[in-house]
CSV table of C-alpha atoms in Angstrom, one decimal:
chain,number,residue,atom,x,y,z
A,30,MET,CA,-12.6,-26.5,9.0
A,31,GLU,CA,-11.0,-28.3,5.7
A,32,ASP,CA,-9.4,-26.2,3.7
A,33,HIS,CA,-12.5,-26.7,1.1
A,34,GLU,CA,-14.9,-25.5,3.8
A,35,ILE,CA,-12.3,-22.7,4.1
A,36,LEU,CA,-12.3,-21.2,0.6
A,37,LEU,CA,-16.2,-21.9,0.8
A,38,LYS,CA,-17.4,-20.1,3.0
A,39,PHE,CA,-15.0,-17.8,2.1
A,40,GLN,CA,-17.0,-16.7,-1.3
A,41,ASP,CA,-19.4,-15.8,0.0
A,42,PRO,CA,-19.5,-12.3,1.6
A,43,ALA,CA,-21.9,-13.1,4.9
A,44,SER,CA,-19.7,-15.9,6.0
A,45,ARG,CA,-15.4,-14.2,4.5
A,46,ASN,CA,-14.6,-12.6,7.8
A,47,LEU,CA,-15.6,-16.1,10.0
A,48,ALA,CA,-13.9,-18.6,6.9
A,49,PHE,CA,-11.0,-15.7,7.1
A,50,ASN,CA,-10.4,-16.2,10.8
A,51,GLN,CA,-10.1,-19.9,11.0
A,52,LEU,CA,-7.7,-19.8,8.1
A,53,VAL,CA,-5.9,-17.6,10.6
A,54,ARG,CA,-6.1,-19.7,13.8
A,55,LYS,CA,-5.4,-23.6,11.7
A,56,TYR,CA,-2.4,-22.1,9.5
A,57,GLN,CA,-1.0,-19.1,12.2
A,58,SER,CA,1.4,-21.3,14.3
A,59,LYS,CA,2.7,-22.9,10.7
A,60,VAL,CA,3.5,-19.5,9.3
A,61,TYR,CA,5.2,-18.2,12.2
A,62,TRP,CA,7.4,-20.3,12.5
A,63,HIS,CA,8.7,-20.5,9.2
A,64,VAL,CA,9.0,-17.1,8.5
A,65,ARG,CA,10.6,-17.1,12.5
A,66,LYS,CA,13.6,-19.8,11.4
A,67,MET,CA,14.7,-17.4,8.1
A,68,VAL,CA,14.3,-13.9,10.6
A,69,VAL,CA,15.1,-15.1,14.0
A,70,ASP,CA,13.5,-12.0,15.4
A,71,HIS,CA,10.2,-12.9,17.0
A,72,ASP,CA,9.2,-8.6,16.3
A,73,ASP,CA,10.4,-9.0,12.9
A,74,ALA,CA,8.4,-12.9,12.7
A,75,ASP,CA,5.4,-11.2,13.5
A,76,ASP,CA,5.2,-8.1,11.6
A,77,LEU,CA,5.6,-10.9,8.2
A,78,THR,CA,3.8,-13.2,9.4
A,79,GLN,CA,0.8,-10.6,10.0
A,80,ASP,CA,1.3,-9.3,6.2
A,81,VAL,CA,1.4,-12.4,5.0
A,82,PHE,CA,-3.0,-13.4,6.3
A,83,VAL,CA,-3.0,-10.1,4.8
A,84,LYS,CA,-2.3,-11.1,1.3
A,85,VAL,CA,-3.3,-14.2,1.8
A,86,TRP,CA,-6.8,-12.0,2.0
A,87,LYS,CA,-5.7,-9.7,-0.7
A,88,HIS,CA,-5.3,-12.9,-3.1
A,89,LEU,CA,-7.3,-16.0,-1.7
A,90,SER,CA,-10.3,-14.7,-4.3
A,91,THR,CA,-7.8,-15.4,-7.3
A,92,PHE,CA,-6.1,-18.9,-5.6
A,93,ARG,CA,-6.8,-21.3,-8.6
A,94,GLN,CA,-6.6,-24.3,-5.7
A,95,ASP,CA,-4.6,-26.3,-8.2
A,96,ALA,CA,-2.1,-26.3,-5.3
A,97,GLN,CA,-2.3,-27.3,-1.4
A,98,LEU,CA,-3.9,-24.4,0.8
A,99,PHE,CA,-0.9,-24.5,2.9
A,100,THR,CA,1.0,-24.9,-0.2
A,101,TRP,CA,0.3,-21.8,-1.4
A,102,ILE,CA,0.5,-19.5,2.2
A,103,TYR,CA,4.2,-20.6,2.7
A,104,ARG,CA,4.8,-19.8,-1.5
A,105,ILE,CA,2.9,-15.7,-0.1
A,106,ALA,CA,5.4,-16.3,3.4
A,107,THR,CA,8.1,-17.3,1.6
A,108,ASN,CA,8.4,-14.2,-0.6
A,109,GLU,CA,7.9,-12.4,1.8
A,110,CYS,CA,10.6,-13.4,4.0
A,111,LEU,CA,13.2,-13.5,1.0
A,112,ASN,CA,12.4,-9.5,0.4
A,113,PHE,CA,12.6,-8.5,3.9
A,114,LEU,CA,15.9,-9.8,4.1
A,115,SER,CA,16.9,-8.1,1.1
A,116,SER,CA,15.4,-5.4,1.6
A,117,LYS,CA,17.3,-5.6,4.9
A,118,ARG,CA,20.6,-6.1,2.9
A,119,ARG,CA,19.7,-3.0,0.6
A,120,LYS,CA,18.3,-0.6,3.3
A,121,PHE,CA,22.1,-1.0,5.4
A,122,LEU,CA,23.7,-2.0,2.1
A,123,LEU,CA,25.5,-5.6,3.5
A,124,PRO,CA,26.6,-8.5,1.7
A,125,LEU,CA,25.4,-11.1,2.8
A,126,THR,CA,26.8,-12.2,5.3
A,127,ASP,CA,26.4,-9.5,7.8
A,128,VAL,CA,23.2,-9.7,8.1
A,129,GLY,CA,24.0,-13.4,9.0
A,130,ALA,CA,26.0,-12.8,11.6
A,131,GLU,CA,23.0,-9.8,13.1
A,132,LEU,CA,21.5,-12.8,12.5
A,133,ALA,CA,23.7,-15.5,14.6
A,134,ALA,CA,23.4,-12.4,17.4
A,135,LYS,CA,19.9,-12.8,17.9
A,136,ILE,CA,20.1,-16.4,17.6
A,137,GLU,CA,23.5,-16.4,20.4
A,138,ALA,CA,21.6,-14.3,22.2
A,139,ASP,CA,18.2,-16.3,23.0
A,140,PRO,CA,18.2,-17.5,26.3
A,141,ALA,CA,16.6,-20.7,24.8
A,142,ILE,CA,20.2,-21.9,23.5
A,143,ALA,CA,22.3,-20.7,25.5
A,144,GLY,CA,24.6,-23.9,27.1
A,145,ASP,CA,24.1,-26.5,23.6
A,146,GLU,CA,27.0,-25.7,22.6
A,147,ILE,CA,27.2,-28.0,18.7
A,148,GLU,CA,23.0,-26.7,18.5
A,149,LEU,CA,24.3,-23.1,18.7
A,150,LYS,CA,27.2,-24.0,16.4
A,151,LEU,CA,24.5,-25.2,13.9
A,152,GLN,CA,22.7,-22.3,13.8
A,153,LYS,CA,25.5,-20.4,13.3
A,154,ALA,CA,25.8,-23.0,10.2
A,155,ILE,CA,22.7,-22.5,9.3
A,156,LEU,CA,22.3,-18.4,9.4
A,157,ARG,CA,25.6,-18.7,7.5
A,158,LEU,CA,23.8,-20.5,4.3
A,159,PRO,CA,23.1,-17.9,1.6
A,160,ASP,CA,18.4,-17.1,1.9
A,161,LYS,CA,17.0,-19.4,-0.6
A,162,GLN,CA,20.1,-22.1,0.1
A,163,ARG,CA,18.6,-21.8,4.7
A,164,LEU,CA,15.4,-22.0,2.7
A,165,VAL,CA,16.2,-25.2,0.4
A,166,PHE,CA,17.4,-26.7,4.2
A,167,ASN,CA,14.8,-24.8,6.6
A,168,LEU,CA,11.8,-26.6,4.2
A,169,ARG,CA,13.8,-30.0,4.2
A,170,TYR,CA,15.8,-30.0,7.7
A,171,TYR,CA,12.5,-29.1,9.7
A,172,ASP,CA,9.2,-29.6,8.2
A,173,GLU,CA,10.1,-32.7,6.4
A,174,MET,CA,8.9,-31.0,3.1
A,175,PRO,CA,8.9,-33.6,0.7
A,176,TYR,CA,11.3,-32.1,-3.0
A,177,GLU,CA,7.6,-32.5,-4.6
A,178,GLN,CA,6.1,-29.6,-2.5
A,179,MET,CA,8.9,-27.4,-1.4
A,180,ALA,CA,8.9,-27.4,-5.3
A,181,GLU,CA,6.0,-25.5,-5.6
A,182,VAL,CA,6.3,-22.8,-2.2
A,183,THR,CA,9.8,-22.3,-4.2
A,184,GLY,CA,9.6,-22.7,-7.6
A,185,THR,CA,12.5,-24.4,-8.7
A,186,SER,CA,12.6,-28.2,-9.7
A,187,VAL,CA,13.3,-30.7,-7.8
A,188,GLY,CA,16.4,-31.4,-9.1
A,189,ALA,CA,18.2,-28.6,-7.7
A,190,LEU,CA,16.2,-28.5,-4.6
A,191,LYS,CA,18.4,-31.7,-3.9
A,192,ALA,CA,21.4,-30.8,-5.3
A,193,SER,CA,20.9,-27.4,-2.8
A,194,TYR,CA,20.1,-28.7,0.2
A,195,HIS,CA,23.3,-31.6,-0.4
A,196,HIS,CA,25.2,-28.3,-0.8
A,197,ALA,CA,23.3,-27.0,2.1
A,198,VAL,CA,23.9,-29.6,4.9
A,199,LYS,CA,27.8,-30.4,3.8
A,200,LYS,CA,28.1,-26.8,4.4
A,201,VAL,CA,26.6,-26.9,7.7
A,202,GLU,CA,28.7,-30.1,8.5
A,203,GLU,CA,31.5,-29.0,8.0
A,204,TYR,CA,31.4,-25.4,10.0
A,205,VAL,CA,30.3,-26.6,12.8
A,206,THR,CA,33.6,-29.2,12.4
A,207,ARG,CA,35.3,-26.6,11.8
A,208,THR,CA,34.6,-24.4,14.5
A,209,THR,CA,34.4,-27.2,17.6
A,210,ASP,CA,37.1,-27.9,19.6
A,211,ASP,CA,37.8,-31.4,20.1
B,4,MET,CA,41.6,-35.0,14.9
B,5,LYS,CA,38.8,-33.4,15.2
B,6,THR,CA,35.7,-35.7,15.0
B,7,ALA,CA,33.4,-34.8,12.1
B,8,PHE,CA,30.3,-33.4,12.5
B,9,LYS,CA,27.2,-35.7,10.8
B,10,LEU,CA,23.9,-33.9,10.7
B,11,ASP,CA,22.3,-37.6,10.6
B,12,ALA,CA,23.9,-38.2,14.4
B,13,HIS,CA,22.8,-34.6,15.6
B,14,PRO,CA,19.0,-35.3,17.7
B,15,ARG,CA,16.6,-34.0,14.8
B,16,ARG,CA,14.6,-30.9,15.9
B,17,PRO,CA,11.3,-29.9,14.5
B,18,ARG,CA,12.3,-26.8,14.7
B,19,PRO,CA,15.2,-24.1,16.3
B,20,LEU,CA,15.8,-23.9,19.8
B,21,LEU,CA,14.7,-20.2,19.9
B,22,SER,CA,12.9,-18.8,22.5
B,23,GLU,CA,8.8,-19.0,22.1
B,24,PRO,CA,6.6,-16.5,21.4
B,25,PRO,CA,4.9,-14.7,24.4
B,26,ALA,CA,2.4,-16.2,26.7
B,27,GLY,CA,-0.6,-16.0,24.5
B,28,TYR,CA,0.2,-14.9,21.3
B,29,PHE,CA,-1.6,-17.3,19.0
B,30,ASP,CA,-4.8,-16.2,20.8
B,31,LYS,CA,-4.2,-12.8,19.9
B,32,LEU,CA,-2.9,-12.9,16.6
B,33,PRO,CA,-6.4,-14.1,14.5
B,34,THR,CA,-7.9,-10.4,16.3
B,35,GLN,CA,-4.7,-8.6,15.3
B,36,ILE,CA,-4.8,-9.3,11.4
B,37,MET,CA,-8.5,-9.7,11.1
B,38,ALA,CA,-8.4,-5.9,12.7
B,39,ARG,CA,-6.1,-5.3,9.7
B,40,LEU,CA,-7.6,-6.4,6.9
B,41,PRO,CA,-9.3,-4.1,4.6
B,42,GLN,CA,-12.9,-2.2,5.4
B,43,ALA,CA,-15.7,-4.0,3.3
B,44,ASP,CA,-16.4,-0.3,2.1
B,45,ALA,CA,-12.5,-0.4,1.4
B,46,ARG,CA,-13.3,-3.3,-1.1
B,47,GLU,CA,-16.1,-2.1,-2.3
B,48,THR,CA,-14.2,0.1,-3.8
B,49,ALA,CA,-10.9,-2.2,-4.9
B,50,LEU,CA,-13.5,-4.2,-5.8
B,51,GLY,CA,-14.4,-1.0,-8.1
B,52,TRP,CA,-11.3,-0.6,-9.9
B,53,GLY,CA,-10.4,-3.8,-8.5
B,54,TRP,CA,-9.1,-3.8,-13.2
B,55,LEU,CA,-6.7,-2.0,-12.8
B,56,SER,CA,-4.4,-4.6,-10.5
B,57,PHE,CA,-3.9,-6.6,-13.8
B,58,LEU,CA,-3.5,-4.4,-15.4
B,59,SER,CA,0.9,-4.0,-15.4
B,60,PRO,CA,3.0,-1.1,-13.6
B,61,ALA,CA,3.7,0.4,-16.8
B,62,LEU,CA,0.3,0.1,-18.4
B,63,ARG,CA,-0.8,2.0,-15.1
B,64,THR,CA,1.2,4.5,-15.4
B,65,GLY,CA,0.3,5.7,-18.6
B,66,LEU,CA,-3.6,5.6,-18.1
B,67,ALA,CA,-2.8,7.7,-15.3
B,68,SER,CA,-0.7,9.8,-17.8
B,69,VAL,CA,-3.4,9.7,-19.9
B,70,ALA,CA,-6.5,10.7,-17.4
B,71,VAL,CA,-4.2,14.1,-16.3
B,72,LEU,CA,-3.9,14.9,-19.5
B,73,GLY,CA,-6.7,14.1,-20.7
B,74,GLY,CA,-8.0,16.0,-16.8
B,75,PHE,CA,-5.7,19.5,-18.2
B,76,ALA,CA,-7.0,19.2,-22.0
B,77,ALA,CA,-10.9,19.1,-20.7
B,78,SER,CA,-10.9,21.9,-18.0
B,79,PHE,CA,-8.7,24.2,-21.4
B,80,TYR,CA,-11.9,23.6,-23.3
B,81,MET,CA,-14.1,24.4,-20.7
B,82,SER,CA,-12.4,27.0,-20.0
B,83,GLY,CA,-13.1,28.7,-23.3
B,84,SER,CA,-16.3,28.0,-24.2
B,85,ALA,CA,-18.2,29.7,-21.8
B,86,PRO,CA,-21.4,31.4,-23.2
B,87,LEU,CA,-22.0,35.1,-24.0
B,88,VAL,CA,-24.2,37.1,-22.2
B,89,PRO,CA,-26.5,38.2,-24.5
B,90,ALA,CA,-26.6,42.5,-25.6
B,91,THR,CA,-29.7,42.6,-24.6
B,92,ALA,CA,-29.7,41.2,-20.9
B,93,ALA,CA,-27.5,44.2,-20.3
B,94,THR,CA,-29.7,46.8,-21.5
B,95,ALA,CA,-32.0,45.3,-19.5
B,96,SER,CA,-30.6,44.5,-16.6
B,97,LEU,CA,-29.8,48.5,-16.7
B,98,ASP,CA,-33.7,49.9,-16.5
B,99,ALA,CA,-33.0,48.3,-13.0
B,100,VAL,CA,-31.3,50.8,-12.3
B,101,PRO,CA,-32.3,54.5,-10.7
B,102,ARG,CA,-32.6,56.6,-13.2
B,103,THR,CA,-30.7,59.2,-10.8
B,104,GLU,CA,-28.1,56.5,-9.9
B,105,LEU,CA,-27.3,56.3,-14.0
B,106,VAL,CA,-27.6,60.4,-14.2
B,107,GLY,CA,-24.9,60.8,-10.7
B,108,TYR,CA,-22.6,57.7,-12.7
B,109,LEU,CA,-22.9,59.7,-15.6
B,110,LEU,CA,-21.9,62.7,-13.4
B,111,THR,CA,-19.2,61.5,-11.8
B,112,SER,CA,-17.7,58.7,-13.6
B,113,GLY,CA,-16.3,61.1,-16.8
B,114,ALA,CA,-18.3,59.6,-18.9
B,115,ARG,CA,-18.3,62.3,-21.6
B,116,VAL,CA,-21.5,63.8,-21.3
B,117,GLU,CA,-22.5,66.0,-24.2
B,118,ASN,CA,-24.5,69.2,-23.0
B,119,SER,CA,-26.7,68.1,-25.9
B,120,ASP,CA,-27.3,64.8,-24.5
B,121,LEU,CA,-28.6,66.4,-22.1
B,122,ALA,CA,-30.3,68.3,-23.8
B,123,VAL,CA,-32.5,66.0,-25.6
B,124,LEU,CA,-33.0,63.8,-22.1
B,125,THR,CA,-35.0,67.0,-19.9
B,126,ALA,CA,-36.1,67.2,-23.4
B,127,ALA,CA,-37.4,63.9,-23.2
B,128,HIS,CA,-38.3,63.9,-19.9
B,129,PRO,CA,-39.2,67.7,-18.2
B,130,ALA,CA,-38.9,66.3,-15.0
B,131,ILE,CA,-36.1,64.5,-14.8
B,132,THR,CA,-33.6,66.9,-12.5
B,133,LYS,CA,-35.7,67.3,-10.2
B,134,GLY,CA,-34.3,64.0,-7.5
B,135,PHE,CA,-30.6,65.9,-7.9
B,136,LEU,CA,-31.2,69.4,-9.3
B,137,HIS,CA,-32.0,72.0,-7.2
B,138,ALA,CA,-31.7,76.0,-8.4
B,139,SER,CA,-34.4,78.5,-9.2
B,140,GLU,CA,-35.6,79.9,-12.0
B,141,GLU,CA,-33.7,82.2,-12.0
B,142,GLU,CA,-30.0,80.5,-11.1
B,143,LEU,CA,-31.0,77.8,-14.3
B,144,ASN,CA,-31.7,81.0,-16.7
B,145,ASP,CA,-29.0,82.8,-15.8
B,146,ALA,CA,-26.9,79.4,-16.3
B,147,LEU,CA,-28.6,79.5,-19.5
B,148,ASP,CA,-27.3,83.5,-20.8
B,149,ALA,CA,-23.9,82.4,-19.8
B,150,GLN,CA,-24.5,79.2,-22.2
B,151,PRO,CA,-23.0,80.0,-26.4
B,152,SER,CA,-25.8,79.9,-27.9
B,153,ASP,CA,-25.2,77.2,-30.6
B,154,GLU,CA,-25.0,74.4,-27.6
B,155,SER,CA,-29.1,76.3,-27.1
B,156,THR,CA,-30.0,75.0,-29.9
B,157,TYR,CA,-32.0,72.6,-28.5
B,158,LEU,CA,-33.1,74.0,-25.5
């Protein structure tokens, strides 16, 4: 079902639930993996994905349609992730690097990555980035999202996003190079 | 010398190597999300108060304070304006009390009733004492003879 059909059906109370169910089915995987890349842990990603869609439900009637629906959902998901990570840091009074180390430990324990030394170092390098820079890196590197769309999701200018991604790539390359044996 | 790692040279994956979610996760997720959505009646309530969501948090707090203070003021106003019961109502309700109970109350409650009051009452209603005063005529005469003369004026 196309986005405009979903939105049209959502306006009608009789078909609202059906439309929203379609919306969830259409975007759940993308939202889940966007969140999972940021929080690493499946259970956290599961909670946050559900929270994101509950918020989408609450605010979909106010969606102005001057942006793509998915960009809007991505923006909600991004804010949820950033709030989750910053509240986690506040709750346990952790500095930035400790949350990165915690996430890195989860990556290390993940059987999917076992044995792939370079991939593990790459992930550790990404997790050392500040949250917002990591978000920019994920959107550009993994999702290959155009900078213009990234600007809508993050509320940041295209120029700033390009600079942020450039610096992120440099940091990642330096970390992997430094920690790799000859 | 270490070989510099170049991200462009690294095989690009659509996402990091993370374990997949449990089997059937995406089949169950829509149901879980739908179950968490606000119920219809809650939604209607929210719509009724939906305009509150357009106010800033500071304005909502101010509005709540005004509502609480207004509630206190209204309760004070209401408690101070209770209507007075007309005196005639008390008199009317007193008529419904049996006469014997009234006399019993007057005799036992310490209310100050003078002999002259009783004399006036018995003059108007000669048989009023029959319900509670069981004395022979002789006993009554003896009691009357014992009274000072100025207090038997009305008898």
